[in-house]
Coordinates of C-alpha atoms and ligand atoms in Angstrom, one line a residue:
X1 CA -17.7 -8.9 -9.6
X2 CA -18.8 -5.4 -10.0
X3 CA -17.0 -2.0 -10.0
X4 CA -18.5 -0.8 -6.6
X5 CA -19.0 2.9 -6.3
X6 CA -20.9 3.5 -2.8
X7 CA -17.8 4.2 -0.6
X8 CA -15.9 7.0 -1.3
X9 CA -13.4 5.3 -3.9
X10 CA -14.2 3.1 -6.7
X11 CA -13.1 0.1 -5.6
X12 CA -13.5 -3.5 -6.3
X13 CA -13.9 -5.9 -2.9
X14 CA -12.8 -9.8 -3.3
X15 CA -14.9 -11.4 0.1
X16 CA -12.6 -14.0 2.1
X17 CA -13.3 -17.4 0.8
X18 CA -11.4 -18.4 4.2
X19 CA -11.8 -16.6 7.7
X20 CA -9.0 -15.8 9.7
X21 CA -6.9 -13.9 7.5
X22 CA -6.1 -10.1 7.7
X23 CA -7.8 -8.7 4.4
X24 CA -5.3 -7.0 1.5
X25 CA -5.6 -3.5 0.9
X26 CA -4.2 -3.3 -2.7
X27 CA -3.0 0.1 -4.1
X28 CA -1.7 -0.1 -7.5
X29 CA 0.6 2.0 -9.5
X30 CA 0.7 5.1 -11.6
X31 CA -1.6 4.4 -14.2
X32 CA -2.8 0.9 -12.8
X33 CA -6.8 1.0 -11.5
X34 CA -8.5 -1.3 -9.0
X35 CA -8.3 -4.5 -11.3
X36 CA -4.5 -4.7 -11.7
X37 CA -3.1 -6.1 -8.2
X38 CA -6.3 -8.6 -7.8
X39 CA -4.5 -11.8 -9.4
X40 CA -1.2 -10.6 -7.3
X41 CA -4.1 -10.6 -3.8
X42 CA -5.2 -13.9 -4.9
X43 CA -1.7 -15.2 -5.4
X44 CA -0.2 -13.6 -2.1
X45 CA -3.0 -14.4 0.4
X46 CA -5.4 -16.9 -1.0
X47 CA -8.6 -16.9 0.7
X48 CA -7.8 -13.1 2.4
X49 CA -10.8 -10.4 1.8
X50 CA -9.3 -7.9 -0.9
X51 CA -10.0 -4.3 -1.1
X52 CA -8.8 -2.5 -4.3
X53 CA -9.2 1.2 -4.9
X54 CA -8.6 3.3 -7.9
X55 CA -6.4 6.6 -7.4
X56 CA -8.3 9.3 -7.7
X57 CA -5.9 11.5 -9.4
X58 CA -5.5 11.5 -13.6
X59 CA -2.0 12.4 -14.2
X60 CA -2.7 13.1 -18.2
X61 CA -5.3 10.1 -18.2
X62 CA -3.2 7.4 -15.9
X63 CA -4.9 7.3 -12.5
X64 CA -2.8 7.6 -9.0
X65 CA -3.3 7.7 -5.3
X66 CA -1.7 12.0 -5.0
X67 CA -0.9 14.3 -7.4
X68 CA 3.5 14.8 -8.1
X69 CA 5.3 17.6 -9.5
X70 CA 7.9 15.3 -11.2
X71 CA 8.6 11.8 -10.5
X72 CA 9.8 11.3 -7.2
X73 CA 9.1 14.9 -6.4
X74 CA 5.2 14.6 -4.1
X75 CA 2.9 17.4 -3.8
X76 CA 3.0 16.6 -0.4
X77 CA -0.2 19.1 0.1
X78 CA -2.1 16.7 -2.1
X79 CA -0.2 13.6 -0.1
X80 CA -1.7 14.3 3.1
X81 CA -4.6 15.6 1.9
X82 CA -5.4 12.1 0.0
X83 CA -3.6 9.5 2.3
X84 CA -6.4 10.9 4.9
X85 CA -9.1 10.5 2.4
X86 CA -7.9 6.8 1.6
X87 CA -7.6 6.0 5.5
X88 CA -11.3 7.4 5.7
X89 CA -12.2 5.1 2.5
X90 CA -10.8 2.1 5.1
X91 CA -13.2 3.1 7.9
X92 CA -15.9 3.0 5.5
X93 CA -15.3 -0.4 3.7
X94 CA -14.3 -1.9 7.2
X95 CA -17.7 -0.7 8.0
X96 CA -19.5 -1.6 4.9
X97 CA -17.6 -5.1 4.5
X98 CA -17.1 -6.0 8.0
X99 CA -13.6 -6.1 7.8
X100 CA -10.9 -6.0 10.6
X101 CA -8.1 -3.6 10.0
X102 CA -6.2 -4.3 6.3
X103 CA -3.0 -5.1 5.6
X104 CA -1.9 -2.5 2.7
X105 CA -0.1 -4.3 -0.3
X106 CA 1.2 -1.4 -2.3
X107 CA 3.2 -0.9 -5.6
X108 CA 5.6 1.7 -6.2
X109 CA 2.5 4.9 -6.1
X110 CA 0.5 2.7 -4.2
X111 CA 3.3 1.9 -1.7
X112 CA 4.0 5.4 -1.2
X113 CA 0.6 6.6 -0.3
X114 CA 0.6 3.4 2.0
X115 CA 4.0 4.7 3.8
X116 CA 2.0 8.3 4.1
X117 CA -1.1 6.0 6.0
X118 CA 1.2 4.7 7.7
X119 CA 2.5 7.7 9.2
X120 CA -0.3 9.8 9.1
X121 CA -3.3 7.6 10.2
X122 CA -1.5 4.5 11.8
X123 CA -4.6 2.6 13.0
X124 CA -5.8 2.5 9.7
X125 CA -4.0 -0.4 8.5
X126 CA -2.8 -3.6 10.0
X127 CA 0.9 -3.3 8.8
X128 CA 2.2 -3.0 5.0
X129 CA 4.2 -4.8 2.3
X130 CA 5.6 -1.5 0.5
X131 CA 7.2 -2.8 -3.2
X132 CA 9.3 -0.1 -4.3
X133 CA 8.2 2.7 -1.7
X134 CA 10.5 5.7 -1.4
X135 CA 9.9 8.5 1.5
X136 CA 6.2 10.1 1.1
X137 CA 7.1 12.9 3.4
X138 CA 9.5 15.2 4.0
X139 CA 8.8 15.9 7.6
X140 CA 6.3 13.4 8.9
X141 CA 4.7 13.2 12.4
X142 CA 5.6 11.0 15.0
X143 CA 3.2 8.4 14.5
X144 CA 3.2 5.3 16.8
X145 CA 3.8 1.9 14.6
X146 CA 4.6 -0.3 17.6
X147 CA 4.3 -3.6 16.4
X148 CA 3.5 -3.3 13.0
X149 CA 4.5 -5.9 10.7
X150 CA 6.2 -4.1 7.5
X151 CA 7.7 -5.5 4.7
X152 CA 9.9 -3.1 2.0
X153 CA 10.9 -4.9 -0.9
X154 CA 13.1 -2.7 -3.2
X155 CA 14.8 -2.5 -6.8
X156 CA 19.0 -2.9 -6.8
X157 CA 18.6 -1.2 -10.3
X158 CA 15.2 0.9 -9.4
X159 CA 15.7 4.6 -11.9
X160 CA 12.7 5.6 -9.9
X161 CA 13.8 4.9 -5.9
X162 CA 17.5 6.1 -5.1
X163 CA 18.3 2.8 -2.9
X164 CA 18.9 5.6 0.3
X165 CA 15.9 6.8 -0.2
X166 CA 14.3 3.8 0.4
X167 CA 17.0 2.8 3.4
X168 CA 15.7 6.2 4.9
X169 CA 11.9 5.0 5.0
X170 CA 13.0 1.9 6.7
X171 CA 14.7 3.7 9.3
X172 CA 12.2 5.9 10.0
X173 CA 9.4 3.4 10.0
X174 CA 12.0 1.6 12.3
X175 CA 11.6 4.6 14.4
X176 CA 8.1 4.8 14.9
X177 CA 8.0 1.2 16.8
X178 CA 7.4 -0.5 13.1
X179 CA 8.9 -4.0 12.6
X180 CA 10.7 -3.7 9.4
X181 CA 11.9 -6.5 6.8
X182 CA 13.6 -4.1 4.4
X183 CA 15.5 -6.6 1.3
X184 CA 16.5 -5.2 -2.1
X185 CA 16.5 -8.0 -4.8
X186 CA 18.7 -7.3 -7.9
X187 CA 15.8 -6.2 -9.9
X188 CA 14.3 -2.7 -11.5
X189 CA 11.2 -1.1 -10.8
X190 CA 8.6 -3.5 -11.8
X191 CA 7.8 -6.3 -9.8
X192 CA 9.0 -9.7 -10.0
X193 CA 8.7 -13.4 -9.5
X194 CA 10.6 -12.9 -5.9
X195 CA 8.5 -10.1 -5.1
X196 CA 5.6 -12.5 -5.3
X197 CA 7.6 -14.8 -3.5
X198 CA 8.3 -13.0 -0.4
X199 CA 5.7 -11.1 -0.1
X200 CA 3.5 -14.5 0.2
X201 CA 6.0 -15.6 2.4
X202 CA 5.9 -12.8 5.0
X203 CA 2.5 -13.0 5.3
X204 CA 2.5 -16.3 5.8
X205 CA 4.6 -16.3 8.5
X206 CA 2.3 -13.7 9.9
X207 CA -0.5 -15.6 10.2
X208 CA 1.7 -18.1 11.3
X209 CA 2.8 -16.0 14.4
X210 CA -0.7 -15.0 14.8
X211 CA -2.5 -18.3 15.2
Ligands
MLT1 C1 5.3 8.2 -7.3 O1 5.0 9.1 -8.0 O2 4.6 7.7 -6.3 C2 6.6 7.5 -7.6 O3 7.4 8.3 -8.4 C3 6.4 6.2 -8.2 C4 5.6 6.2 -9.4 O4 4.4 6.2 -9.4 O5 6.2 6.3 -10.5

């Protein structure tokens, strides 16, 4: 499978092996690229379509979805600027692909800028599993989430995400009509055995309610 480089981000696509299922939009983390989240895709929805960008911001050589002044601390210029241009990347590969609307899978960078979609361009993803998101935006718009599934798994011990930081995305998320599963698992920042776990699990149960 080939690095594709047609649509606006480099991105790898994964075609369903099994119809029915909501593709996986896949954003990886600081320094990750489009081939780092495909085993966790093909682990967490077998079968599923998977879409997998690379950032397209170097932050000294280590690609990411927006540009920070420190860690934790967004440009959030940049943010909005480059949440828009990855919801327009959707359009295109739902075009390109044939897809239905993606279900985001993010990590930690990736999970932020899928929070930003989220409440910036609502309609261009299906709902979200956010692993180790924090708030994108300072002052977001009202966005209308009715409905949407969401799932934010964070870290107990997480140096990167203050755990009311992460409470304060549920809430607002919450807010916006989102149905949020919000658990923190007594782990750090990287991901872990139970973050495979549950994240397989919720969408399972998706499909489940869907069918
Ligand atoms: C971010 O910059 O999105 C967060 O600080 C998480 C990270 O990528 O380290």
């Amino acid at each position: 499978m080939a690095v594709s480089t047609d649509l606006s981000h480099l991105h790898r696509f994964v075609p369903a092996a099994e119809p029915g299922q909501a593709p996986i939009l896949l954003l990886h983390g600081t320094g990750g690229g489009e081939n780092d989240l495909l085993p966790l895709g093909r682990t967490i929805a077998p079968g599923a379509a998977l879409l997998s960008p690379r950032g397209k911001v170097l932050e000294g050589g280590m690609p990411r979805f927006f540009r920070r002044v420190a860690e934790g601390v967004f440009d959030e210029d940049d943010l909005r600027r480059r949440a828009h241009d990855l919801a327009d990347f959707v359009a295109e590969a739902r075009e390109a692909y044939r897809l239905v609307a993606p279900m985001a899978v993010g990590f930690s960078n990736g999970a932020n800028i899928a929070a930003a979609v989220l409440q910036l361009r609502p309609e261009a993803l299906a709902g979200a599993a956010l692993l180790r998101a924090m708030v994108p935006l300072a002052d977001p718009p009202s966005a209308d989430l009715a409905g949407k599934p969401v799932l934010i798994l964070s870290g107990a011990s997480d140096p990167i995400v203050p755990a009311d930081n992460a409470a304060r995305l549920a809430r607002a998320l919450e807010a916006a009509g989102a149905v949020v599963d919000h658990r923190t698992l007594p782990v750090g920042h990287g991901l872990s055995q139970a973050d495979v776990t549950i994240t397989k699990d919720w969408l399972e149960r998706l499909r489940g309610a869907a069918t």
